[in-house]
Amino acid sequence: MDLFSWILLFASAMIWSLSFLIFKILLVNFEPETLVFYRIIFGFMAIVIIRALWKQPSFNTHNFYYWIALAICNTVIPFYFIANAMHYVDTGTASIFNAFTPFSALILAHFFTYDEKIKVRKLLGLLIATIGIIIVANVTYFSLANNNLMGGILILIACFFYGVSAIIVRKMPYDTPVNTTFMMLLCGSIMLAPFGTSSSDFVKLFNIEIFLSYFVIGSLGTGSVFVLFYLLVKRAGATNATLTTLATPAFTMLLGTFILYEPFEFTDFLGMSLIGMGILLVNGKIISKIHT
């Protein structure tokens, strides 16, 4: 990946880490399907403003079925499954299961793309980064065993669909990331509209904390981050784009250190180092430059 791709990757991971925390907070006041609806709605409003300010070409209407597929595989299903999973598992455990997204993308890319085949280096990199996540998240076998298995299964299903969406983006005819995100969120909003008609849930939006939470998770964690994601898939490939899920736990830990003044321990440094090493192995280009 080039420098700009690395910037996209880490910017996406930082946004996702913030979204993960807000997601957990909003579940206290909303059912999963309602939370997902408003998240997509706020994301759509953000992308409408972005598209108005950032002049875009006309939509590529040949992508109509791709837009529907992305709405299903990249928003509706994974958002809903993760929201339900958060009732069963804590954020640390969730980050472990969410790290399987690159594994899903790697396997799917091997069969559905010509230039992203499974290599020992990539598998080793993913395993090393996953170990790093386990260390950073401070998740032990005991804590995993005491969480409901259903939560882990739901997140793994979401990871599979995230992997599918990365392949869809690789395969679809070109359109700008802003146009693709616009139509994906529009389709997702229409699909989930029946879950957003409750007046009691709508009234909750007048709470300033809830409104700001949706504003952040919608404008940044949905609208903006998907623009970055689609741009990253086109520049760096499906597998490399999903590496954001490996870096997300590290950024979550850093946010806790600098914002909440949580202690930064040696195990945190070790875990982040392993995550970085794993990401570099999966990418491979920096490693190959060192050899040459």
PDB file of N, CA, C and O in Angstrom, residues 24-89:
ATOM      1  N   LYS A  24     -22.275   0.795  21.929  1.00  0.00           N
ATOM      2  CA  LYS A  24     -22.607   0.157  23.200  1.00  0.00           C
ATOM      3  C   LYS A  24     -23.482   1.066  24.048  1.00  0.00           C
ATOM      4  O   LYS A  24     -24.437   0.613  24.697  1.00  0.00           O
ATOM      5  N   ILE A  25     -23.199   2.366  24.034  1.00  0.00           N
ATOM      6  CA  ILE A  25     -23.964   3.331  24.836  1.00  0.00           C
ATOM      7  C   ILE A  25     -25.401   3.458  24.334  1.00  0.00           C
ATOM      8  O   ILE A  25     -26.358   3.467  25.116  1.00  0.00           O
ATOM      9  N   LEU A  26     -25.574   3.530  23.010  1.00  0.00           N
ATOM     10  CA  LEU A  26     -26.901   3.729  22.433  1.00  0.00           C
ATOM     11  C   LEU A  26     -27.815   2.520  22.634  1.00  0.00           C
ATOM     12  O   LEU A  26     -29.042   2.668  22.661  1.00  0.00           O
ATOM     13  N   LEU A  27     -27.243   1.352  22.798  1.00  0.00           N
ATOM     14  CA  LEU A  27     -28.051   0.145  23.002  1.00  0.00           C
ATOM     15  C   LEU A  27     -28.842   0.185  24.304  1.00  0.00           C
ATOM     16  O   LEU A  27     -29.803  -0.561  24.468  1.00  0.00           O
ATOM     17  N   VAL A  28     -28.449   1.061  25.210  1.00  0.00           N
ATOM     18  CA  VAL A  28     -29.182   1.200  26.471  1.00  0.00           C
ATOM     19  C   VAL A  28     -30.571   1.782  26.219  1.00  0.00           C
ATOM     20  O   VAL A  28     -31.534   1.459  26.930  1.00  0.00           O
ATOM     21  N   ASN A  29     -30.700   2.611  25.189  1.00  0.00           N
ATOM     22  CA  ASN A  29     -31.958   3.334  24.939  1.00  0.00           C
ATOM     23  C   ASN A  29     -32.735   2.849  23.716  1.00  0.00           C
ATOM     24  O   ASN A  29     -33.896   3.241  23.546  1.00  0.00           O
ATOM     25  N   PHE A  30     -32.110   2.043  22.856  1.00  0.00           N
ATOM     26  CA  PHE A  30     -32.769   1.656  21.609  1.00  0.00           C
ATOM     27  C   PHE A  30     -32.630   0.162  21.354  1.00  0.00           C
ATOM     28  O   PHE A  30     -31.621  -0.455  21.717  1.00  0.00           O
ATOM     29  N   GLU A  31     -33.651  -0.399  20.715  1.00  0.00           N
ATOM     30  CA  GLU A  31     -33.558  -1.773  20.241  1.00  0.00           C
ATOM     31  C   GLU A  31     -32.585  -1.825  19.056  1.00  0.00           C
ATOM     32  O   GLU A  31     -32.407  -0.813  18.355  1.00  0.00           O
ATOM     33  N   PRO A  32     -31.949  -2.973  18.813  1.00  0.00           N
ATOM     34  CA  PRO A  32     -30.928  -3.051  17.750  1.00  0.00           C
ATOM     35  C   PRO A  32     -31.400  -2.568  16.389  1.00  0.00           C
ATOM     36  O   PRO A  32     -30.687  -1.808  15.722  1.00  0.00           O
ATOM     37  N   GLU A  33     -32.605  -2.973  15.969  1.00  0.00           N
ATOM     38  CA  GLU A  33     -33.062  -2.585  14.632  1.00  0.00           C
ATOM     39  C   GLU A  33     -33.314  -1.081  14.544  1.00  0.00           C
ATOM     40  O   GLU A  33     -33.064  -0.455  13.513  1.00  0.00           O
ATOM     41  N   THR A  34     -33.799  -0.476  15.630  1.00  0.00           N
ATOM     42  CA  THR A  34     -34.025   0.964  15.638  1.00  0.00           C
ATOM     43  C   THR A  34     -32.699   1.719  15.645  1.00  0.00           C
ATOM     44  O   THR A  34     -32.533   2.730  14.955  1.00  0.00           O
ATOM     45  N   LEU A  35     -31.744   1.232  16.425  1.00  0.00           N
ATOM     46  CA  LEU A  35     -30.415   1.837  16.466  1.00  0.00           C
ATOM     47  C   LEU A  35     -29.778   1.833  15.086  1.00  0.00           C
ATOM     48  O   LEU A  35     -29.215   2.840  14.637  1.00  0.00           O
ATOM     49  N   VAL A  36     -29.870   0.685  14.395  1.00  0.00           N
ATOM     50  CA  VAL A  36     -29.275   0.562  13.062  1.00  0.00           C
ATOM     51  C   VAL A  36     -29.952   1.529  12.086  1.00  0.00           C
ATOM     52  O   VAL A  36     -29.282   2.174  11.271  1.00  0.00           O
ATOM     53  N   PHE A  37     -31.283   1.652  12.190  1.00  0.00           N
ATOM     54  CA  PHE A  37     -32.009   2.559  11.284  1.00  0.00           C
ATOM     55  C   PHE A  37     -31.522   3.994  11.445  1.00  0.00           C
ATOM     56  O   PHE A  37     -31.181   4.671  10.465  1.00  0.00           O
ATOM     57  N   TYR A  38     -31.473   4.480  12.682  1.00  0.00           N
ATOM     58  CA  TYR A  38     -31.061   5.867  12.901  1.00  0.00           C
ATOM     59  C   TYR A  38     -29.583   6.073  12.595  1.00  0.00           C
ATOM     60  O   TYR A  38     -29.176   7.155  12.149  1.00  0.00           O
ATOM     61  N   ARG A  39     -28.780   5.057  12.815  1.00  0.00           N
ATOM     62  CA  ARG A  39     -27.367   5.174  12.447  1.00  0.00           C
ATOM     63  C   ARG A  39     -27.238   5.389  10.938  1.00  0.00           C
ATOM     64  O   ARG A  39     -26.474   6.250  10.485  1.00  0.00           O
ATOM     65  N   ILE A  40     -27.982   4.612  10.161  1.00  0.00           N
ATOM     66  CA  ILE A  40     -27.921   4.735   8.705  1.00  0.00           C
ATOM     67  C   ILE A  40     -28.519   6.069   8.257  1.00  0.00           C
ATOM     68  O   ILE A  40     -27.989   6.732   7.346  1.00  0.00           O
ATOM     69  N   ILE A  41     -29.609   6.498   8.888  1.00  0.00           N
ATOM     70  CA  ILE A  41     -30.243   7.771   8.533  1.00  0.00           C
ATOM     71  C   ILE A  41     -29.291   8.944   8.759  1.00  0.00           C
ATOM     72  O   ILE A  41     -29.113   9.818   7.895  1.00  0.00           O
ATOM     73  N   PHE A  42     -28.641   8.968   9.929  1.00  0.00           N
ATOM     74  CA  PHE A  42     -27.693  10.043  10.215  1.00  0.00           C
ATOM     75  C   PHE A  42     -26.499   9.974   9.260  1.00  0.00           C
ATOM     76  O   PHE A  42     -25.962  10.996   8.842  1.00  0.00           O
ATOM     77  N   GLY A  43     -26.088   8.761   8.921  1.00  0.00           N
ATOM     78  CA  GLY A  43     -25.012   8.599   7.954  1.00  0.00           C
ATOM     79  C   GLY A  43     -25.408   9.102   6.583  1.00  0.00           C
ATOM     80  O   GLY A  43     -24.607   9.745   5.883  1.00  0.00           O
ATOM     81  N   PHE A  44     -26.649   8.826   6.192  1.00  0.00           N
ATOM     82  CA  PHE A  44     -27.137   9.274   4.889  1.00  0.00           C
ATOM     83  C   PHE A  44     -27.206  10.798   4.831  1.00  0.00           C
ATOM     84  O   PHE A  44     -26.824  11.419   3.828  1.00  0.00           O
ATOM     85  N   MET A  45     -27.686  11.428   5.905  1.00  0.00           N
ATOM     86  CA  MET A  45     -27.753  12.893   5.926  1.00  0.00           C
ATOM     87  C   MET A  45     -26.362  13.500   5.800  1.00  0.00           C
ATOM     88  O   MET A  45     -26.169  14.523   5.121  1.00  0.00           O
ATOM     89  N   ALA A  46     -25.387  12.846   6.417  1.00  0.00           N
ATOM     90  CA  ALA A  46     -24.010  13.346   6.326  1.00  0.00           C
ATOM     91  C   ALA A  46     -23.482  13.241   4.906  1.00  0.00           C
ATOM     92  O   ALA A  46     -22.841  14.169   4.394  1.00  0.00           O
ATOM     93  N   ILE A  47     -23.770  12.114   4.246  1.00  0.00           N
ATOM     94  CA  ILE A  47     -23.242  11.910   2.902  1.00  0.00           C
ATOM     95  C   ILE A  47     -23.962  12.806   1.887  1.00  0.00           C
ATOM     96  O   ILE A  47     -23.387  13.189   0.860  1.00  0.00           O
ATOM     97  N   VAL A  48     -25.208  13.173   2.166  1.00  0.00           N
ATOM     98  CA  VAL A  48     -25.918  14.136   1.316  1.00  0.00           C
ATOM     99  C   VAL A  48     -25.185  15.481   1.345  1.00  0.00           C
ATOM    100  O   VAL A  48     -24.976  16.120   0.302  1.00  0.00           O
ATOM    101  N   ILE A  49     -24.776  15.906   2.534  1.00  0.00           N
ATOM    102  CA  ILE A  49     -24.052  17.173   2.669  1.00  0.00           C
ATOM    103  C   ILE A  49     -22.678  17.085   2.001  1.00  0.00           C
ATOM    104  O   ILE A  49     -22.255  18.008   1.283  1.00  0.00           O
ATOM    105  N   ILE A  50     -21.995  15.949   2.218  1.00  0.00           N
ATOM    106  CA  ILE A  50     -20.673  15.759   1.599  1.00  0.00           C
ATOM    107  C   ILE A  50     -20.781  15.811   0.087  1.00  0.00           C
ATOM    108  O   ILE A  50     -19.972  16.464  -0.588  1.00  0.00           O
ATOM    109  N   ARG A  51     -21.805  15.157  -0.460  1.00  0.00           N
ATOM    110  CA  ARG A  51     -21.964  15.119  -1.918  1.00  0.00           C
ATOM    111  C   ARG A  51     -22.320  16.501  -2.469  1.00  0.00           C
ATOM    112  O   ARG A  51     -21.939  16.854  -3.594  1.00  0.00           O
ATOM    113  N   ALA A  52     -23.060  17.288  -1.682  1.00  0.00           N
ATOM    114  CA  ALA A  52     -23.416  18.634  -2.124  1.00  0.00           C
ATOM    115  C   ALA A  52     -22.195  19.550  -2.137  1.00  0.00           C
ATOM    116  O   ALA A  52     -22.060  20.415  -3.017  1.00  0.00           O
ATOM    117  N   LEU A  53     -21.297  19.366  -1.177  1.00  0.00           N
ATOM    118  CA  LEU A  53     -20.112  20.217  -1.085  1.00  0.00           C
ATOM    119  C   LEU A  53     -18.986  19.753  -1.994  1.00  0.00           C
ATOM    120  O   LEU A  53     -18.182  20.551  -2.468  1.00  0.00           O
ATOM    121  N   TRP A  54     -18.923  18.439  -2.230  1.00  0.00           N
ATOM    122  CA  TRP A  54     -17.850  17.836  -3.022  1.00  0.00           C
ATOM    123  C   TRP A  54     -18.459  17.368  -4.334  1.00  0.00           C
ATOM    124  O   TRP A  54     -19.066  16.318  -4.392  1.00  0.00           O
ATOM    125  N   LYS A  55     -18.317  18.145  -5.369  1.00  0.00           N
ATOM    126  CA  LYS A  55     -18.978  17.873  -6.642  1.00  0.00           C
ATOM    127  C   LYS A  55     -18.637  16.484  -7.156  1.00  0.00           C
ATOM    128  O   LYS A  55     -17.475  16.101  -7.244  1.00  0.00           O
ATOM    129  N   GLN A  56     -19.696  15.737  -7.509  1.00  0.00           N
ATOM    130  CA  GLN A  56     -19.545  14.368  -7.961  1.00  0.00           C
ATOM    131  C   GLN A  56     -20.132  14.185  -9.360  1.00  0.00           C
ATOM    132  O   GLN A  56     -21.051  14.920  -9.753  1.00  0.00           O
ATOM    133  N   PRO A  57     -19.629  13.204 -10.111  1.00  0.00           N
ATOM    134  CA  PRO A  57     -20.249  12.898 -11.410  1.00  0.00           C
ATOM    135  C   PRO A  57     -21.604  12.234 -11.205  1.00  0.00           C
ATOM    136  O   PRO A  57     -21.982  11.898 -10.074  1.00  0.00           O
ATOM    137  N   SER A  58     -22.330  12.035 -12.279  1.00  0.00           N
ATOM    138  CA  SER A  58     -23.628  11.368 -12.189  1.00  0.00           C
ATOM    139  C   SER A  58     -23.455   9.929 -11.706  1.00  0.00           C
ATOM    140  O   SER A  58     -22.394   9.316 -11.876  1.00  0.00           O
ATOM    141  N   PHE A  59     -24.506   9.393 -11.095  1.00  0.00           N
ATOM    142  CA  PHE A  59     -24.456   8.014 -10.611  1.00  0.00           C
ATOM    143  C   PHE A  59     -24.323   7.042 -11.777  1.00  0.00           C
ATOM    144  O   PHE A  59     -24.912   7.245 -12.842  1.00  0.00           O
ATOM    145  N   ASN A  60     -23.550   5.994 -11.567  1.00  0.00           N
ATOM    146  CA  ASN A  60     -23.435   4.923 -12.553  1.00  0.00           C
ATOM    147  C   ASN A  60     -24.605   3.971 -12.341  1.00  0.00           C
ATOM    148  O   ASN A  60     -24.572   3.117 -11.449  1.00  0.00           O
ATOM    149  N   THR A  61     -25.645   4.113 -13.135  1.00  0.00           N
ATOM    150  CA  THR A  61     -26.877   3.342 -12.920  1.00  0.00           C
ATOM    151  C   THR A  61     -26.690   1.843 -13.159  1.00  0.00           C
ATOM    152  O   THR A  61     -27.548   1.054 -12.774  1.00  0.00           O
ATOM    153  N   HIS A  62     -25.573   1.452 -13.778  1.00  0.00           N
ATOM    154  CA  HIS A  62     -25.308   0.031 -13.949  1.00  0.00           C
ATOM    155  C   HIS A  62     -25.019  -0.653 -12.613  1.00  0.00           C
ATOM    156  O   HIS A  62     -24.981  -1.891 -12.529  1.00  0.00           O
ATOM    157  N   ASN A  63     -24.816   0.139 -11.570  1.00  0.00           N
ATOM    158  CA  ASN A  63     -24.481  -0.411 -10.250  1.00  0.00           C
ATOM    159  C   ASN A  63     -25.697  -0.601  -9.354  1.00  0.00           C
ATOM    160  O   ASN A  63     -25.537  -0.851  -8.149  1.00  0.00           O
ATOM    161  N   PHE A  64     -26.885  -0.515  -9.912  1.00  0.00           N
ATOM    162  CA  PHE A  64     -28.106  -0.565  -9.097  1.00  0.00           C
ATOM    163  C   PHE A  64     -28.139  -1.792  -8.196  1.00  0.00           C
ATOM    164  O   PHE A  64     -28.386  -1.684  -6.977  1.00  0.00           O
ATOM    165  N   TYR A  65     -27.890  -2.974  -8.751  1.00  0.00           N
ATOM    166  CA  TYR A  65     -27.952  -4.191  -7.944  1.00  0.00           C
ATOM    167  C   TYR A  65     -26.781  -4.279  -6.963  1.00  0.00           C
ATOM    168  O   TYR A  65     -26.895  -4.874  -5.883  1.00  0.00           O
ATOM    169  N   TYR A  66     -25.658  -3.672  -7.315  1.00  0.00           N
ATOM    170  CA  TYR A  66     -24.526  -3.615  -6.393  1.00  0.00           C
ATOM    171  C   TYR A  66     -24.871  -2.753  -5.174  1.00  0.00           C
ATOM    172  O   TYR A  66     -24.483  -3.069  -4.045  1.00  0.00           O
ATOM    173  N   TRP A  67     -25.583  -1.647  -5.408  1.00  0.00           N
ATOM    174  CA  TRP A  67     -25.972  -0.780  -4.297  1.00  0.00           C
ATOM    175  C   TRP A  67     -26.861  -1.538  -3.303  1.00  0.00           C
ATOM    176  O   TRP A  67     -26.683  -1.433  -2.094  1.00  0.00           O
ATOM    177  N   ILE A  68     -27.816  -2.294  -3.833  1.00  0.00           N
ATOM    178  CA  ILE A  68     -28.701  -3.066  -2.964  1.00  0.00           C
ATOM    179  C   ILE A  68     -27.903  -4.120  -2.197  1.00  0.00           C
ATOM    180  O   ILE A  68     -28.094  -4.312  -0.985  1.00  0.00           O
ATOM    181  N   ALA A  69     -27.007  -4.790  -2.910  1.00  0.00           N
ATOM    182  CA  ALA A  69     -26.188  -5.825  -2.261  1.00  0.00           C
ATOM    183  C   ALA A  69     -25.316  -5.225  -1.159  1.00  0.00           C
ATOM    184  O   ALA A  69     -25.172  -5.802  -0.076  1.00  0.00           O
ATOM    185  N   LEU A  70     -24.733  -4.051  -1.404  1.00  0.00           N
ATOM    186  CA  LEU A  70     -23.908  -3.397  -0.392  1.00  0.00           C
ATOM    187  C   LEU A  70     -24.745  -2.939   0.797  1.00  0.00           C
ATOM    188  O   LEU A  70     -24.300  -3.023   1.948  1.00  0.00           O
ATOM    189  N   ALA A  71     -25.938  -2.447   0.527  1.00  0.00           N
ATOM    190  CA  ALA A  71     -26.814  -2.033   1.621  1.00  0.00           C
ATOM    191  C   ALA A  71     -27.106  -3.204   2.551  1.00  0.00           C
ATOM    192  O   ALA A  71     -27.109  -3.062   3.780  1.00  0.00           O
ATOM    193  N   ILE A  72     -27.323  -4.374   1.955  1.00  0.00           N
ATOM    194  CA  ILE A  72     -27.625  -5.573   2.751  1.00  0.00           C
ATOM    195  C   ILE A  72     -26.374  -6.093   3.458  1.00  0.00           C
ATOM    196  O   ILE A  72     -26.391  -6.371   4.669  1.00  0.00           O
ATOM    197  N   CYS A  73     -25.270  -6.230   2.710  1.00  0.00           N
ATOM    198  CA  CYS A  73     -24.070  -6.911   3.227  1.00  0.00           C
ATOM    199  C   CYS A  73     -23.143  -6.008   4.036  1.00  0.00           C
ATOM    200  O   CYS A  73     -22.334  -6.513   4.827  1.00  0.00           O
ATOM    201  N   ASN A  74     -23.238  -4.692   3.836  1.00  0.00           N
ATOM    202  CA  ASN A  74     -22.286  -3.798   4.489  1.00  0.00           C
ATOM    203  C   ASN A  74     -22.911  -2.923   5.565  1.00  0.00           C
ATOM    204  O   ASN A  74     -22.183  -2.278   6.333  1.00  0.00           O
ATOM    205  N   THR A  75     -24.247  -2.885   5.629  1.00  0.00           N
ATOM    206  CA  THR A  75     -24.897  -2.082   6.665  1.00  0.00           C
ATOM    207  C   THR A  75     -25.978  -2.869   7.406  1.00  0.00           C
ATOM    208  O   THR A  75     -25.831  -3.163   8.594  1.00  0.00           O
ATOM    209  N   VAL A  76     -27.056  -3.216   6.719  1.00  0.00           N
ATOM    210  CA  VAL A  76     -28.238  -3.761   7.393  1.00  0.00           C
ATOM    211  C   VAL A  76     -27.904  -5.024   8.204  1.00  0.00           C
ATOM    212  O   VAL A  76     -28.143  -5.079   9.420  1.00  0.00           O
ATOM    213  N   ILE A  77     -27.329  -6.039   7.554  1.00  0.00           N
ATOM    214  CA  ILE A  77     -27.070  -7.299   8.252  1.00  0.00           C
ATOM    215  C   ILE A  77     -25.956  -7.169   9.295  1.00  0.00           C
ATOM    216  O   ILE A  77     -26.170  -7.513  10.467  1.00  0.00           O
ATOM    217  N   PRO A  78     -24.761  -6.692   8.937  1.00  0.00           N
ATOM    218  CA  PRO A  78     -23.704  -6.632   9.964  1.00  0.00           C
ATOM    219  C   PRO A  78     -24.022  -5.676  11.107  1.00  0.00           C
ATOM    220  O   PRO A  78     -23.734  -5.990  12.269  1.00  0.00           O
ATOM    221  N   PHE A  79     -24.606  -4.513  10.822  1.00  0.00           N
ATOM    222  CA  PHE A  79     -24.962  -3.580  11.893  1.00  0.00           C
ATOM    223  C   PHE A  79     -25.948  -4.237  12.862  1.00  0.00           C
ATOM    224  O   PHE A  79     -25.821  -4.115  14.079  1.00  0.00           O
ATOM    225  N   TYR A  80     -26.942  -4.918  12.306  1.00  0.00           N
ATOM    226  CA  TYR A  80     -27.975  -5.543  13.138  1.00  0.00           C
ATOM    227  C   TYR A  80     -27.397  -6.679  13.982  1.00  0.00           C
ATOM    228  O   TYR A  80     -27.683  -6.785  15.185  1.00  0.00           O
ATOM    229  N   PHE A  81     -26.563  -7.502  13.374  1.00  0.00           N
ATOM    230  CA  PHE A  81     -25.997  -8.641  14.103  1.00  0.00           C
ATOM    231  C   PHE A  81     -25.037  -8.170  15.194  1.00  0.00           C
ATOM    232  O   PHE A  81     -25.007  -8.739  16.294  1.00  0.00           O
ATOM    233  N   ILE A  82     -24.240  -7.150  14.900  1.00  0.00           N
ATOM    234  CA  ILE A  82     -23.310  -6.634  15.915  1.00  0.00           C
ATOM    235  C   ILE A  82     -24.074  -5.983  17.054  1.00  0.00           C
ATOM    236  O   ILE A  82     -23.720  -6.142  18.233  1.00  0.00           O
ATOM    237  N   ALA A  83     -25.139  -5.241  16.736  1.00  0.00           N
ATOM    238  CA  ALA A  83     -25.943  -4.606  17.779  1.00  0.00           C
ATOM    239  C   ALA A  83     -26.543  -5.652  18.709  1.00  0.00           C
ATOM    240  O   ALA A  83     -26.552  -5.482  19.936  1.00  0.00           O
ATOM    241  N   ASN A  84     -27.041  -6.744  18.157  1.00  0.00           N
ATOM    242  CA  ASN A  84     -27.581  -7.823  18.985  1.00  0.00           C
ATOM    243  C   ASN A  84     -26.485  -8.512  19.786  1.00  0.00           C
ATOM    244  O   ASN A  84     -26.689  -8.883  20.945  1.00  0.00           O
ATOM    245  N   ALA A  85     -25.316  -8.671  19.170  1.00  0.00           N
ATOM    246  CA  ALA A  85     -24.211  -9.347  19.845  1.00  0.00           C
ATOM    247  C   ALA A  85     -23.744  -8.583  21.070  1.00  0.00           C
ATOM    248  O   ALA A  85     -23.322  -9.187  22.071  1.00  0.00           O
ATOM    249  N   MET A  86     -23.836  -7.246  21.026  1.00  0.00           N
ATOM    250  CA  MET A  86     -23.356  -6.439  22.137  1.00  0.00           C
ATOM    251  C   MET A  86     -24.200  -6.606  23.396  1.00  0.00           C
ATOM    252  O   MET A  86     -23.821  -6.168  24.479  1.00  0.00           O
ATOM    253  N   HIS A  87     -25.355  -7.254  23.268  1.00  0.00           N
ATOM    254  CA  HIS A  87     -26.137  -7.609  24.450  1.00  0.00           C
ATOM    255  C   HIS A  87     -25.506  -8.782  25.198  1.00  0.00           C
ATOM    256  O   HIS A  87     -25.775  -8.979  26.387  1.00  0.00           O
ATOM    257  N   TYR A  88     -24.677  -9.563  24.495  1.00  0.00           N
ATOM    258  CA  TYR A  88     -24.129 -10.788  25.069  1.00  0.00           C
ATOM    259  C   TYR A  88     -22.656 -10.672  25.449  1.00  0.00           C
ATOM    260  O   TYR A  88     -22.191 -11.362  26.360  1.00  0.00           O
ATOM    261  N   VAL A  89     -21.893  -9.843  24.731  1.00  0.00           N
ATOM    262  CA  VAL A  89     -20.444  -9.783  24.949  1.00  0.00           C
ATOM    263  C   VAL A  89     -20.010  -8.362  25.244  1.00  0.00           C
ATOM    264  O   VAL A  89     -20.677  -7.395  24.860  1.00  0.00           O
TER     265      VAL A  89
END
